[in-house]
CSV table of C-alpha atoms in Angstrom, one decimal:
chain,number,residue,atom,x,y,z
I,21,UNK,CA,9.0,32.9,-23.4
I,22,UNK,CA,8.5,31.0,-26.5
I,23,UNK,CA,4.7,29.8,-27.2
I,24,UNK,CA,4.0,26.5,-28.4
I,25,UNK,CA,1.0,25.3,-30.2
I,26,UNK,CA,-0.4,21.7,-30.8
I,27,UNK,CA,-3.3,20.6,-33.2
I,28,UNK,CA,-5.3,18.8,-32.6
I,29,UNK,CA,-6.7,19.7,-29.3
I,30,UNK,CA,-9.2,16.1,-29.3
I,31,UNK,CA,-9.4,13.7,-31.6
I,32,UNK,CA,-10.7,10.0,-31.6
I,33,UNK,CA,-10.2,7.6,-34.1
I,34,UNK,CA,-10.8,3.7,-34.4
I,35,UNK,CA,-8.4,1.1,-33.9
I,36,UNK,CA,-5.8,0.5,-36.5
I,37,UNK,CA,-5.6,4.1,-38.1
I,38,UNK,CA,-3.2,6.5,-37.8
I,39,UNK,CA,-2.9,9.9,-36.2
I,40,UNK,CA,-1.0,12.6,-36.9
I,41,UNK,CA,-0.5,15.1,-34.1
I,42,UNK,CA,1.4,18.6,-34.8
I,43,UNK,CA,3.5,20.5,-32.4
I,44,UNK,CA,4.2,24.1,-33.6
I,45,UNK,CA,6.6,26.9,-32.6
I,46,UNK,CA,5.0,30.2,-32.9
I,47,UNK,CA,7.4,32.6,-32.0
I,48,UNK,CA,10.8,30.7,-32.0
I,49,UNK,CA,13.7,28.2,-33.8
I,50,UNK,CA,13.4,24.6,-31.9
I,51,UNK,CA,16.3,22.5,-33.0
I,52,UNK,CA,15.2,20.3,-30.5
I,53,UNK,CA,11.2,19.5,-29.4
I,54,UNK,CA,10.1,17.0,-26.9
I,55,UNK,CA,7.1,14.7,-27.3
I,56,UNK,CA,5.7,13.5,-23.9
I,57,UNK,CA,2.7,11.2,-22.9
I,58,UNK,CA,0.4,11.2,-19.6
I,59,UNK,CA,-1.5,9.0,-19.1
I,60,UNK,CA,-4.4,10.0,-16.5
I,61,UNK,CA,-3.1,10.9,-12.8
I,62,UNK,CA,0.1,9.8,-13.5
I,63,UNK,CA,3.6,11.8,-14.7
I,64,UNK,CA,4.6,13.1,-17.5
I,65,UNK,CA,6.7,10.3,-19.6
I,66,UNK,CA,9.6,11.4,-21.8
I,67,UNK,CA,8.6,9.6,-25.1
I,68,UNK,CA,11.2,11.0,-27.5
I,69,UNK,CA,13.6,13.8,-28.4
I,70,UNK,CA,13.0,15.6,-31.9
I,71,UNK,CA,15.7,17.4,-33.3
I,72,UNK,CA,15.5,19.3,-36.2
I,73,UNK,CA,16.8,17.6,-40.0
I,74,UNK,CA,17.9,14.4,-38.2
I,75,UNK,CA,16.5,11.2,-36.6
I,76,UNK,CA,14.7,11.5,-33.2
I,77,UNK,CA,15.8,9.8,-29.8
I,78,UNK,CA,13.6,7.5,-28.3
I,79,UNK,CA,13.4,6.7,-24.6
I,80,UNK,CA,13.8,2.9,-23.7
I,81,UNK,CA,10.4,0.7,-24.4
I,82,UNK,CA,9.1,3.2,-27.1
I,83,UNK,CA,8.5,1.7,-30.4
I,84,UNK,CA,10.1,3.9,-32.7
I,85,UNK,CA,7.8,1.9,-36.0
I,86,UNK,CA,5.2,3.0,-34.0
I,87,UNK,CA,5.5,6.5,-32.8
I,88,UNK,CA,6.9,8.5,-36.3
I,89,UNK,CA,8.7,11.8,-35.2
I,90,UNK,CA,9.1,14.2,-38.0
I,91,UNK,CA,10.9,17.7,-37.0
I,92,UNK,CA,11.5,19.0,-41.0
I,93,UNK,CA,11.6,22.7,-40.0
I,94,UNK,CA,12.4,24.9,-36.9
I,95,UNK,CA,9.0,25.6,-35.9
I,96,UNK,CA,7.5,22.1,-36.5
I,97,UNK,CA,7.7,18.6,-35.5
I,98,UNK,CA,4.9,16.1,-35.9
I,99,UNK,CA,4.2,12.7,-34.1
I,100,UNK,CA,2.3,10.1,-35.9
I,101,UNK,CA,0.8,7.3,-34.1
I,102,UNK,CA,0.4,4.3,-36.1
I,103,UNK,CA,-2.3,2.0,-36.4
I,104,UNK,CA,-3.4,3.1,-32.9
I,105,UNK,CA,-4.8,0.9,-30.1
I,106,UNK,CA,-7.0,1.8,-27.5
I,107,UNK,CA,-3.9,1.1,-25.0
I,108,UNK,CA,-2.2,4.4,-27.4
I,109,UNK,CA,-5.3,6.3,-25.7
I,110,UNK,CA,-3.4,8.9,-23.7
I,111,UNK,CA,-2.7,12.9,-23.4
I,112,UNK,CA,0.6,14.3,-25.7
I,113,UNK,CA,2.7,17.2,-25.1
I,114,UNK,CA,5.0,18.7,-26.8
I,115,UNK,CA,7.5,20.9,-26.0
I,116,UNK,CA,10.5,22.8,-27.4
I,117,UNK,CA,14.5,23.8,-25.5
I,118,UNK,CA,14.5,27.1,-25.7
I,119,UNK,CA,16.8,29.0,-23.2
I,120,UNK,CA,18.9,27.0,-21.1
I,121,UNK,CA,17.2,24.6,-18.8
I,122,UNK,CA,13.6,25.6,-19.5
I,123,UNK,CA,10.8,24.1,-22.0
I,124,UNK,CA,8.0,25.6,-23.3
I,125,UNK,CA,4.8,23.1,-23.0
I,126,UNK,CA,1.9,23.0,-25.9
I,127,UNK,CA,-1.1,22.0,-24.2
I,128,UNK,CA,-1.3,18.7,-24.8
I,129,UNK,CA,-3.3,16.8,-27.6
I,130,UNK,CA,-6.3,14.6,-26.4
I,131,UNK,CA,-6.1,11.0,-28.2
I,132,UNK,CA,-8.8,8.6,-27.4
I,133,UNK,CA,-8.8,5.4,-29.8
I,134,UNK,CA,-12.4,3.1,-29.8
F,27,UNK,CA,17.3,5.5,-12.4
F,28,UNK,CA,16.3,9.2,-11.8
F,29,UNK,CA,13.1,9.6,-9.9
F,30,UNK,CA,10.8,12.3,-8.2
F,31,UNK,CA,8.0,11.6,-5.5
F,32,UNK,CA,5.0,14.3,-4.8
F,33,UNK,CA,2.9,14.5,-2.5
F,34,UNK,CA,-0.3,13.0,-3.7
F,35,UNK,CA,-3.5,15.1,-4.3
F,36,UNK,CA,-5.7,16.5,-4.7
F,37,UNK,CA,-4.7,19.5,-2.6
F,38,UNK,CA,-7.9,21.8,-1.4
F,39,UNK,CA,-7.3,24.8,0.4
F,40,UNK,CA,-8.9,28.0,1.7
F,41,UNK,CA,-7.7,31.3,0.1
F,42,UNK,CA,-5.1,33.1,2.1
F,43,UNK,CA,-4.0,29.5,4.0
F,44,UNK,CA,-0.3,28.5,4.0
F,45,UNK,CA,0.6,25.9,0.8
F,46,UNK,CA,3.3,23.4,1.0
F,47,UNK,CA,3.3,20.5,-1.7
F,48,UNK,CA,6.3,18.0,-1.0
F,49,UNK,CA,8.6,17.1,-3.7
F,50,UNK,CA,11.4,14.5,-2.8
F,51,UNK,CA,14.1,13.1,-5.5
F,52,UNK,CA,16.8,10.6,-6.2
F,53,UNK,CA,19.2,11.7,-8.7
F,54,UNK,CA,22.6,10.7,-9.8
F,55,UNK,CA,25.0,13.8,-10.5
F,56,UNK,CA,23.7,17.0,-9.7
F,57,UNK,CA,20.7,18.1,-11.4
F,58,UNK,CA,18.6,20.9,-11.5
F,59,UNK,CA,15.1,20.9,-10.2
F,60,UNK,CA,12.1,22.7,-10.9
F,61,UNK,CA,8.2,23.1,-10.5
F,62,UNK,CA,6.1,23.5,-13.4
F,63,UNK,CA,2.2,24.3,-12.9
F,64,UNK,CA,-0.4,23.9,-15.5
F,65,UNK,CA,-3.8,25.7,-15.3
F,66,UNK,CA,-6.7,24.1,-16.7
F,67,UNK,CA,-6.7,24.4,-20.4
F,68,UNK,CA,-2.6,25.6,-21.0
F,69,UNK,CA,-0.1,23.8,-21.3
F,70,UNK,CA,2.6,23.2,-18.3
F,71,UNK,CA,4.6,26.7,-17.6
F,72,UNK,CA,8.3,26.9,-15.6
F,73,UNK,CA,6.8,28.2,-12.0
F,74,UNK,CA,10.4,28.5,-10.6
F,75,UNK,CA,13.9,26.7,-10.7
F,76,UNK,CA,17.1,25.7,-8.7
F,77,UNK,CA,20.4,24.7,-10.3
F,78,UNK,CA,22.5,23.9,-7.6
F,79,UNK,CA,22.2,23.0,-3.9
F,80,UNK,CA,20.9,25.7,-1.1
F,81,UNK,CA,19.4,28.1,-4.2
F,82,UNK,CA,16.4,29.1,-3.7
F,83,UNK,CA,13.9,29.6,-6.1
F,84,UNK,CA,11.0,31.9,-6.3
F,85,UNK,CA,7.8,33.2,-8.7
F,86,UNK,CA,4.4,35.0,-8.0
F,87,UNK,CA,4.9,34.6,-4.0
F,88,UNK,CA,6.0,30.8,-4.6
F,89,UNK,CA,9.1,29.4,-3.4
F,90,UNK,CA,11.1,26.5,-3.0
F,91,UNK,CA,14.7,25.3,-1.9
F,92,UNK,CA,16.9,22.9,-3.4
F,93,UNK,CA,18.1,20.6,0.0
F,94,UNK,CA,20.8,18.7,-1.1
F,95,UNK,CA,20.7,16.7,2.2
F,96,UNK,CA,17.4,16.0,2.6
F,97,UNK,CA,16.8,15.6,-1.5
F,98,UNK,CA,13.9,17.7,-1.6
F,99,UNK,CA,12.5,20.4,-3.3
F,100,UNK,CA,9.3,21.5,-1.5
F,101,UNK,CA,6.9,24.2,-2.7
F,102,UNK,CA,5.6,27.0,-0.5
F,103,UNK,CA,3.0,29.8,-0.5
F,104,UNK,CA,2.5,32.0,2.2
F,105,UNK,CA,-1.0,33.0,1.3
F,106,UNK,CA,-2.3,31.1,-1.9
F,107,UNK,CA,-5.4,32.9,-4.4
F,108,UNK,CA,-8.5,31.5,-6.0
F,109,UNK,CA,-5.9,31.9,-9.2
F,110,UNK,CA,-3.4,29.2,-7.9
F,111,UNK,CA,-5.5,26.7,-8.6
F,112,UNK,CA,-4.3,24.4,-10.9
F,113,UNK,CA,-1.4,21.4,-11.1
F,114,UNK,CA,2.0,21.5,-9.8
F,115,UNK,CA,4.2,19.3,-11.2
F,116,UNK,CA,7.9,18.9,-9.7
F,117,UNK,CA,11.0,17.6,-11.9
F,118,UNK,CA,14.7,17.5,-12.6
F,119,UNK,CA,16.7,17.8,-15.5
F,120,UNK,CA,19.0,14.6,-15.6
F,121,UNK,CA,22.2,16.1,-17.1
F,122,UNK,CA,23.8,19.3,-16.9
F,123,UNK,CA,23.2,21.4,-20.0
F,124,UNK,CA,20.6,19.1,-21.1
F,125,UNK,CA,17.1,19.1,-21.2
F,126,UNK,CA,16.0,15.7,-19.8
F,127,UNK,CA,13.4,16.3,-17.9
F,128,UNK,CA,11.8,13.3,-15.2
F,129,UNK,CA,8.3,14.8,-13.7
F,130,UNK,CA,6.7,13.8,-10.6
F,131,UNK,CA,3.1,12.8,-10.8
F,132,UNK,CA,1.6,15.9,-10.2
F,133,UNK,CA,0.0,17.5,-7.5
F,134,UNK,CA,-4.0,18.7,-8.0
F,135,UNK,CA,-4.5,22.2,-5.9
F,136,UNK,CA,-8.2,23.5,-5.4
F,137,UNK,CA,-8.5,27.0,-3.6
F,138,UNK,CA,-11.7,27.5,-2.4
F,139,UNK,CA,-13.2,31.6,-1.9
């Protein structure tokens, strides 16, 4: 399967900055990534669909000003949370459509905002 | 809109007892359902799938059955490990072809020695 990195792991940040968060494809060509959010004992939330050289898909109630998607290459796309709130504080996944009806997961990114 | 229910955690366990984690759905169409599990530190892997009503899906002594009429999709270990500790997540993929995927809220399993 393919294997899907994220960087950062952590980070915090104070309100109003931004954060960039990196989703990577180690081993394999994603023309499409998904970027998910879960927030603590609850599900994983579809935020938006990333496809590669082309505008993302957002899900209904996500601010697209506020959650940048950037997929320029095959093996990266990039979420950028904008002057972050601590109600932003939450745990990101990515992952990538790979062979039919499977994703590959990154291991989520960590984002705590003070 | 498309939904799936767990059975809530946490889950603890002795090793070698019978594992069932309920997973229930309401889905327009048909779509496929699946259980992903994510140990502590990794990020969510496919356990098993089922595309299509009465398929059965298995992995590493894990199974589960795609009831149309009962819309369910319940895991099941004979005889679970110290190493199946970890969260079981159960979802569907909305359309057919497409990667969609709605998760349920996770179930935490602990397997005590």
């Amino acid at each position: 399967g393919a294997v899907v990195s994220q960087h950062p792991s952590r980070v915090i940040c104070k309100s109003g900055t931004s954060v960039k968060i990196e989703c990577r494809s180690l081993d394999f060509q994603a023309t499409t990534m998904f970027w998910y959010r879960q927030f603590p004992k609850q599900s994983l939330m579809l935020m938006a669909t990333s496809n590669e050289g082309s505008k993302a898909t957002y899900e209904q109630g996500v601010e697209k000003d506020k959650f940048l998607i950037n997929h320029a290459s095959l093996t990266l796309s990039t979420l950028t949370v904008t002057s972050a709130h601590p109600e932003d504080s939450s745990f990101y996944i990515c992952s990538l459509e790979a062979d039919f009806d499977e994703q590959f997961f990154g291991p989520g990114t960590r984002l705590t905002v003070l | 809109g498309n939904s799936v229910t767990q059975m809530e955690g946490p889950v603890t366990l002795s090793e070698e007892a019978f594992l069932t984690i309920n997973c229930t759905y309401t889905a327009t169409g048909y779509p496929s359902l699946f259980w992903y599990v994510q140990y502590p530190g990794e990020g969510l892997q496919l356990l098993l799938k089922a595309t299509k009503a009465d398929d059965k899906g298995s992995n590493k002594g894990f199974e589960a059955t795609y009831r149309k009429e009962t819309t369910s999709f319940h895991l099941e270990k004979g005889s679970v490990q110290v190493s199946d500790s970890a969260v079981y997540f159960c979802a569907l993929s909305e359309r057919w072809g497409a990667q969609k995927l709605v998760f349920g809220q996770g179930t935490r399993l602990t397997i005590n020695p």
